[in-house]
Amino acid sequence: MKRRVIHIDEEKCTGCGLCVHACHEGAIGLVGGKARLLRDDYCDGLGDCLPACPENAIEFIEREAAAYDEAAVIAEKMRRAQAEIHASMPAGGCPGSMAKTIVREAESDVASESGQAAPAHGVNSASNASSSENPFPAPAGGVSTVVNVPARLSNWPVQIKLAPVNASYFQGCDLLVAADCTAFAYGAFHEDFLKGRVCLIGCPKLDGVDYTEKLAQIIAENNVRSVRVARMQVPCCGGLEQAVRRAVAIAGSQNGTGTAGAVVGAGGVDITGGAVDAVGAAVSSIPVQIDVISSDGRIVAVG
């Protein structure tokens, strides 16, 4: 097909590389000390590289060229991002970033006096009683802050930025993508959200990245069955939800599942309800649920 793509004048090009960094699609590279258009199908024809060139060596031309392939560009971005993560790790890899599955002993279904399932490793609340030997006494009234609930985390690492895309625990899993604050706001997070799911956490505001590409790669390459999102009610947390929705859309229907999610408000409550439906769930066979949690610990919406 005939379309508009960039043309680089090699005689004018000094090989500074500024256009390489300006091209978000990765269509330009340095070859023999000169900038080159490496792939026609990576060039979107928008021209972000033109103003970056101090020698005015880049211009648009109309010629026969392959159609712009957005899917190929996204896949290449994923590959490069993963390579950068591995390259930034010290020799042998960071021990804290090494993927591992956490195998837990069968938990007892016998409930404690508080009504929570009591694990074999549960802490005796009496040990938290106020005394001259305890620097961290129980709250006034003698109510212990220790709750005998079993831990449900089954994978490590949990940070989206650190988790390996091809970790074995992702294969065929039900995935939970949670905002960092949700586990602190929502008291029964392990039982209500984490149990039976592989967990990834992140904060789009603090991390300052778009998780879309990595999540899409995880979902697409590991036959993820479903995705549940636990987010806070605050607006900035919407970035996590949107990243998941876009990722599921990119992964498509190849995994045979749908979409799910929850939002935790500032009070620690799931606040999603049907409010997030307005955002528009991605068309996919992968089920997705969004739970919204308030800062006071309530689920305020589920979508």
CSV table of C-alpha atoms in Angstrom, one decimal:
chain,number,residue,atom,x,y,z
A,1,MET,CA,0.0,0.0,0.0
A,2,LYS,CA,1.1,3.6,-0.6
A,3,ARG,CA,1.2,5.7,2.6
A,4,ARG,CA,3.2,8.4,4.4
A,5,VAL,CA,6.4,7.3,6.2
A,6,ILE,CA,9.6,9.0,7.2
A,7,HIS,CA,12.7,9.3,5.1
A,8,ILE,CA,16.1,9.9,6.6
A,9,ASP,CA,18.8,11.7,4.6
A,10,GLU,CA,22.0,9.8,5.5
A,11,GLU,CA,24.2,12.6,4.3
A,12,LYS,CA,22.7,15.0,6.7
A,13,CYS,CA,22.4,12.5,9.6
A,14,THR,CA,25.2,12.8,12.2
A,15,GLY,CA,24.2,9.8,14.2
A,16,CYS,CA,23.3,11.7,17.3
A,17,GLY,CA,20.5,9.2,18.1
A,18,LEU,CA,17.9,11.8,19.2
A,19,CYS,CA,15.4,10.6,16.7
A,20,VAL,CA,15.8,7.0,18.0
A,21,HIS,CA,14.7,8.1,21.5
A,22,ALA,CA,11.9,10.3,20.0
A,23,CYS,CA,10.3,7.4,18.1
A,24,HIS,CA,7.9,5.8,20.6
A,25,GLU,CA,7.3,2.9,18.2
A,26,GLY,CA,10.9,1.8,17.9
A,27,ALA,CA,10.9,2.2,14.2
A,28,ILE,CA,14.3,4.0,14.0
A,29,GLY,CA,17.7,2.6,15.0
A,30,LEU,CA,21.4,3.4,14.4
A,31,VAL,CA,23.1,1.3,11.8
A,32,GLY,CA,26.7,2.1,11.0
A,33,GLY,CA,26.6,5.3,12.9
A,34,LYS,CA,23.5,6.6,10.9
A,35,ALA,CA,19.8,6.6,11.7
A,36,ARG,CA,17.8,4.2,9.7
A,37,LEU,CA,14.1,3.4,9.4
A,38,LEU,CA,14.3,-0.3,10.5
A,39,ARG,CA,10.7,-1.4,9.8
A,40,ASP,CA,8.0,0.3,7.8
A,41,ASP,CA,5.3,-1.4,9.8
A,42,TYR,CA,6.6,0.3,13.0
A,43,CYS,CA,6.3,3.8,11.5
A,44,ASP,CA,2.9,5.3,12.4
A,45,GLY,CA,3.5,8.4,10.2
A,46,LEU,CA,2.9,10.9,13.0
A,47,GLY,CA,6.4,12.3,12.9
A,48,ASP,CA,7.5,12.7,16.5
A,49,CYS,CA,11.1,12.2,15.3
A,50,LEU,CA,11.1,15.1,12.9
A,51,PRO,CA,11.4,18.0,15.4
A,52,ALA,CA,14.0,15.9,17.4
A,53,CYS,CA,16.5,16.0,14.6
A,54,PRO,CA,18.9,19.0,14.9
A,55,GLU,CA,20.1,18.5,11.3
A,56,ASN,CA,16.6,18.4,9.6
A,57,ALA,CA,17.6,15.1,8.1
A,58,ILE,CA,14.1,13.6,8.4
A,59,GLU,CA,11.1,14.3,6.2
A,60,PHE,CA,7.8,12.6,5.2
A,61,ILE,CA,7.5,10.9,1.9
A,62,GLU,CA,4.7,9.0,0.2
A,63,ARG,CA,5.8,5.5,-1.0
A,64,GLU,CA,4.9,1.9,-1.0
A,65,ALA,CA,5.2,0.6,2.6
A,66,ALA,CA,3.8,-2.1,4.8
A,67,ALA,CA,0.8,-1.0,6.9
A,68,TYR,CA,1.4,0.2,10.4
A,69,ASP,CA,1.2,-2.8,12.8
A,70,GLU,CA,0.2,-1.6,16.2
A,71,ALA,CA,0.1,-5.2,17.7
A,72,ALA,CA,3.7,-5.8,16.5
A,73,VAL,CA,4.8,-2.5,18.0
A,74,ILE,CA,3.3,-3.3,21.4
A,75,ALA,CA,4.9,-6.8,21.4
A,76,GLU,CA,8.3,-5.3,20.7
A,77,LYS,CA,7.8,-2.7,23.5
A,78,MET,CA,7.0,-5.6,25.9
A,79,ARG,CA,10.1,-7.5,24.8
A,80,ARG,CA,12.3,-4.4,25.3
A,81,ALA,CA,10.8,-3.5,28.7
A,82,GLN,CA,11.4,-7.1,29.9
A,83,ALA,CA,15.0,-7.0,28.6
A,84,GLU,CA,15.6,-3.7,30.4
A,85,ILE,CA,14.4,-5.1,33.7
A,86,HIS,CA,16.7,-8.1,33.4
A,87,ALA,CA,19.6,-5.9,32.4
A,88,SER,CA,19.1,-3.7,35.5
A,89,MET,CA,19.4,-6.6,37.9
A,90,PRO,CA,22.8,-7.5,39.4
A,91,ALA,CA,24.6,-10.6,38.3
A,92,GLY,CA,22.6,-13.6,39.3
A,93,GLY,CA,19.4,-11.5,39.7
A,94,CYS,CA,18.0,-9.8,42.7
A,95,PRO,CA,17.0,-12.5,45.3
A,96,GLY,CA,13.8,-10.5,46.1
A,97,SER,CA,12.7,-10.6,42.5
A,98,MET,CA,13.1,-14.3,42.0
A,99,ALA,CA,9.8,-16.0,41.2
A,100,LYS,CA,8.6,-18.6,43.6
A,101,THR,CA,5.4,-20.3,44.5
A,102,ILE,CA,4.4,-20.3,48.2
A,103,VAL,CA,3.1,-23.7,49.3
A,104,ARG,CA,1.1,-23.7,52.5
A,105,GLU,CA,-0.1,-26.5,54.7
A,106,ALA,CA,-3.8,-27.2,54.7
A,107,GLU,CA,-5.5,-24.7,56.8
A,108,SER,CA,-8.0,-25.7,59.5
A,109,ASP,CA,-11.6,-24.8,58.8
A,110,VAL,CA,-12.3,-24.5,62.5
A,111,ALA,CA,-13.2,-21.0,63.3
A,112,SER,CA,-11.8,-19.1,66.2
A,113,GLU,CA,-13.9,-17.3,68.8
A,114,SER,CA,-13.7,-14.2,66.6
A,115,GLY,CA,-15.4,-16.2,63.8
A,116,GLN,CA,-12.3,-16.2,61.6
A,117,ALA,CA,-10.6,-19.4,60.5
A,118,ALA,CA,-7.7,-20.1,62.9
A,119,PRO,CA,-4.4,-21.1,61.2
A,120,ALA,CA,-2.0,-23.5,62.8
A,121,HIS,CA,0.5,-20.7,63.1
A,122,GLY,CA,-2.0,-18.2,64.6
A,123,VAL,CA,-0.8,-15.9,67.3
A,124,ASN,CA,-2.3,-16.2,70.7
A,125,SER,CA,-4.1,-12.9,71.4
A,126,ALA,CA,-3.2,-13.2,75.1
A,127,SER,CA,0.5,-12.6,74.1
A,128,ASN,CA,-0.6,-9.1,73.0
A,129,ALA,CA,-2.0,-8.1,76.4
A,130,SER,CA,-0.8,-5.0,78.1
A,131,SER,CA,2.1,-5.6,80.5
A,132,SER,CA,5.3,-4.0,81.6
A,133,GLU,CA,7.2,-6.3,79.4
A,134,ASN,CA,5.2,-5.5,76.2
A,135,PRO,CA,6.1,-2.3,74.4
A,136,PHE,CA,3.1,-2.7,72.1
A,137,PRO,CA,0.1,-3.3,74.3
A,138,ALA,CA,-3.4,-4.0,73.1
A,139,PRO,CA,-5.8,-1.0,72.5
A,140,ALA,CA,-7.8,0.4,75.3
A,141,GLY,CA,-10.6,-2.0,76.4
A,142,GLY,CA,-8.4,-5.1,76.0
A,143,VAL,CA,-9.3,-5.7,72.3
A,144,SER,CA,-6.4,-7.4,70.5
A,145,THR,CA,-5.4,-6.2,67.1
A,146,VAL,CA,-4.2,-9.7,66.3
A,147,VAL,CA,-6.7,-11.6,64.2
A,148,ASN,CA,-6.2,-15.4,63.6
A,149,VAL,CA,-6.6,-15.5,59.8
A,150,PRO,CA,-4.5,-17.7,57.5
A,151,ALA,CA,-2.3,-15.9,55.0
A,152,ARG,CA,-3.4,-16.6,51.4
A,153,LEU,CA,-0.4,-15.2,49.4
A,154,SER,CA,0.7,-17.9,47.0
A,155,ASN,CA,3.3,-16.2,44.8
A,156,TRP,CA,6.4,-13.9,45.0
A,157,PRO,CA,7.2,-11.2,44.0
A,158,VAL,CA,3.9,-9.4,44.0
A,159,GLN,CA,4.9,-6.0,42.6
A,160,ILE,CA,3.8,-5.7,38.9
A,161,LYS,CA,7.2,-4.1,38.0
A,162,LEU,CA,9.2,-7.0,39.5
A,163,ALA,CA,7.1,-10.1,38.6
A,164,PRO,CA,8.6,-12.2,35.8
A,165,VAL,CA,6.2,-12.4,32.8
A,166,ASN,CA,6.6,-16.2,32.4
A,167,ALA,CA,6.6,-17.2,36.1
A,168,SER,CA,5.0,-20.7,36.4
A,169,TYR,CA,2.4,-19.5,38.9
A,170,PHE,CA,0.7,-17.4,36.3
A,171,GLN,CA,-0.1,-20.4,34.1
A,172,GLY,CA,-3.9,-20.8,33.9
A,173,CYS,CA,-4.4,-18.7,37.1
A,174,ASP,CA,-7.1,-16.5,38.4
A,175,LEU,CA,-5.3,-13.2,38.6
A,176,LEU,CA,-5.8,-10.5,41.2
A,177,VAL,CA,-4.4,-7.0,40.4
A,178,ALA,CA,-4.6,-4.9,43.5
A,179,ALA,CA,-3.8,-1.3,44.3
A,180,ASP,CA,-1.1,-1.1,47.0
A,181,CYS,CA,-3.5,0.5,49.6
A,182,THR,CA,-6.3,-2.0,49.3
A,183,ALA,CA,-4.8,-4.7,51.6
A,184,PHE,CA,-4.5,-2.0,54.4
A,185,ALA,CA,-8.0,-0.5,53.9
A,186,TYR,CA,-9.9,-3.8,53.6
A,187,GLY,CA,-9.7,-6.0,56.7
A,188,ALA,CA,-10.6,-9.3,55.1
A,189,PHE,CA,-8.4,-8.8,52.1
A,190,HIS,CA,-6.7,-12.3,52.2
A,191,GLU,CA,-10.0,-14.2,52.5
A,192,ASP,CA,-12.2,-12.1,50.2
A,193,PHE,CA,-9.7,-11.2,47.5
A,194,LEU,CA,-6.5,-13.1,47.7
A,195,LYS,CA,-7.7,-16.6,48.4
A,196,GLY,CA,-7.3,-18.8,45.4
A,197,ARG,CA,-5.7,-16.1,43.2
A,198,VAL,CA,-2.2,-15.1,42.1
A,199,CYS,CA,-1.6,-11.5,43.2
A,200,LEU,CA,0.0,-8.5,41.6
A,201,ILE,CA,0.1,-5.1,43.2
A,202,GLY,CA,1.0,-1.6,42.1
A,203,CYS,CA,0.3,2.1,42.4
A,204,PRO,CA,0.0,3.9,39.1
A,205,LYS,CA,0.6,7.3,40.8
A,206,LEU,CA,3.7,6.3,42.7
A,207,ASP,CA,5.2,3.9,40.1
A,208,GLY,CA,4.7,6.5,37.4
A,209,VAL,CA,4.3,3.8,34.7
A,210,ASP,CA,1.6,2.3,32.5
A,211,TYR,CA,1.2,-1.3,33.4
A,212,THR,CA,-0.8,-2.1,30.2
A,213,GLU,CA,1.9,-3.8,28.2
A,214,LYS,CA,3.3,-6.0,30.9
A,215,LEU,CA,-0.2,-7.1,32.1
A,216,ALA,CA,-1.2,-7.8,28.5
A,217,GLN,CA,1.8,-10.0,28.1
A,218,ILE,CA,1.2,-11.9,31.3
A,219,ILE,CA,-2.5,-12.5,30.4
A,220,ALA,CA,-1.8,-13.5,26.8
A,221,GLU,CA,1.2,-15.8,27.4
A,222,ASN,CA,-0.1,-17.6,30.4
A,223,ASN,CA,-3.7,-18.5,29.6
A,224,VAL,CA,-4.9,-16.5,32.5
A,225,ARG,CA,-8.5,-17.5,33.3
A,226,SER,CA,-9.9,-14.4,34.9
A,227,VAL,CA,-8.8,-11.0,36.3
A,228,ARG,CA,-10.1,-9.3,39.4
A,229,VAL,CA,-9.1,-5.8,40.2
A,230,ALA,CA,-9.1,-4.4,43.7
A,231,ARG,CA,-8.7,-0.6,43.6
A,232,MET,CA,-9.3,2.3,46.0
A,233,GLN,CA,-12.1,4.8,45.4
A,234,VAL,CA,-9.7,7.7,44.8
A,235,PRO,CA,-9.5,8.9,41.2
A,236,CYS,CA,-5.8,8.2,40.6
A,237,CYS,CA,-6.5,4.5,41.3
A,238,GLY,CA,-8.5,4.5,38.0
A,239,GLY,CA,-5.2,4.2,36.2
A,240,LEU,CA,-4.8,0.7,37.5
A,241,GLU,CA,-8.3,-0.3,36.3
A,242,GLN,CA,-7.8,1.2,32.9
A,243,ALA,CA,-4.5,-0.6,32.5
A,244,VAL,CA,-6.2,-3.9,33.2
A,245,ARG,CA,-9.1,-3.2,30.9
A,246,ARG,CA,-6.7,-2.3,28.0
A,247,ALA,CA,-4.4,-5.3,28.8
A,248,VAL,CA,-7.4,-7.7,28.6
A,249,ALA,CA,-8.5,-6.1,25.3
A,250,ILE,CA,-5.0,-6.6,23.9
A,251,ALA,CA,-4.7,-10.2,25.1
A,252,GLY,CA,-8.0,-10.8,23.3
A,253,SER,CA,-10.1,-13.9,23.6
A,254,GLN,CA,-7.3,-16.4,23.2
A,255,ASN,CA,-7.4,-17.4,26.9
A,256,GLY,CA,-11.1,-18.2,26.9
A,257,THR,CA,-12.0,-16.2,30.0
A,258,GLY,CA,-13.5,-12.9,31.0
A,259,THR,CA,-13.1,-9.8,33.2
A,260,ALA,CA,-13.7,-9.0,36.9
A,261,GLY,CA,-12.7,-6.3,39.4
A,262,ALA,CA,-13.2,-4.4,42.7
A,263,VAL,CA,-12.5,-1.0,44.2
A,264,VAL,CA,-11.7,-0.3,47.8
A,265,GLY,CA,-12.5,3.1,49.1
A,266,ALA,CA,-10.6,5.2,51.6
A,267,GLY,CA,-12.6,3.5,54.4
A,268,GLY,CA,-11.6,0.0,53.3
A,269,VAL,CA,-14.9,-0.9,51.7
A,270,ASP,CA,-15.5,-2.3,48.2
A,271,ILE,CA,-17.1,0.7,46.5
A,272,THR,CA,-17.3,-0.4,42.9
A,273,GLY,CA,-20.9,-1.6,42.6
A,274,GLY,CA,-22.0,-0.8,39.1
A,275,ALA,CA,-20.3,2.6,39.0
A,276,VAL,CA,-17.3,1.4,36.9
A,277,ASP,CA,-19.5,0.0,34.2
A,278,ALA,CA,-19.5,3.4,32.6
A,279,VAL,CA,-15.9,3.0,31.8
A,280,GLY,CA,-16.8,0.2,29.5
A,281,ALA,CA,-15.5,-3.3,30.0
A,282,ALA,CA,-13.2,-4.6,27.3
A,283,VAL,CA,-14.7,-7.0,24.8
A,284,SER,CA,-13.0,-10.3,25.7
A,285,SER,CA,-13.7,-13.8,26.7
A,286,ILE,CA,-11.6,-13.3,29.8
A,287,PRO,CA,-13.9,-12.4,32.8
A,288,VAL,CA,-12.9,-9.2,34.6
A,289,GLN,CA,-14.3,-7.9,37.8
A,290,ILE,CA,-13.6,-4.5,39.3
A,291,ASP,CA,-14.0,-3.9,43.1
A,292,VAL,CA,-13.8,-0.4,44.5
A,293,ILE,CA,-12.9,0.1,48.1
A,294,SER,CA,-13.3,3.1,50.3
A,295,SER,CA,-10.7,4.4,52.7
A,296,ASP,CA,-13.0,3.3,55.6
A,297,GLY,CA,-12.9,-0.3,54.5
A,298,ARG,CA,-16.1,-0.7,52.5
A,299,ILE,CA,-16.6,-2.2,49.1
A,300,VAL,CA,-18.5,0.6,47.5
A,301,ALA,CA,-18.8,-0.6,43.9
A,302,VAL,CA,-18.4,-3.8,41.9
A,303,GLY,CA,-18.3,-3.8,38.2
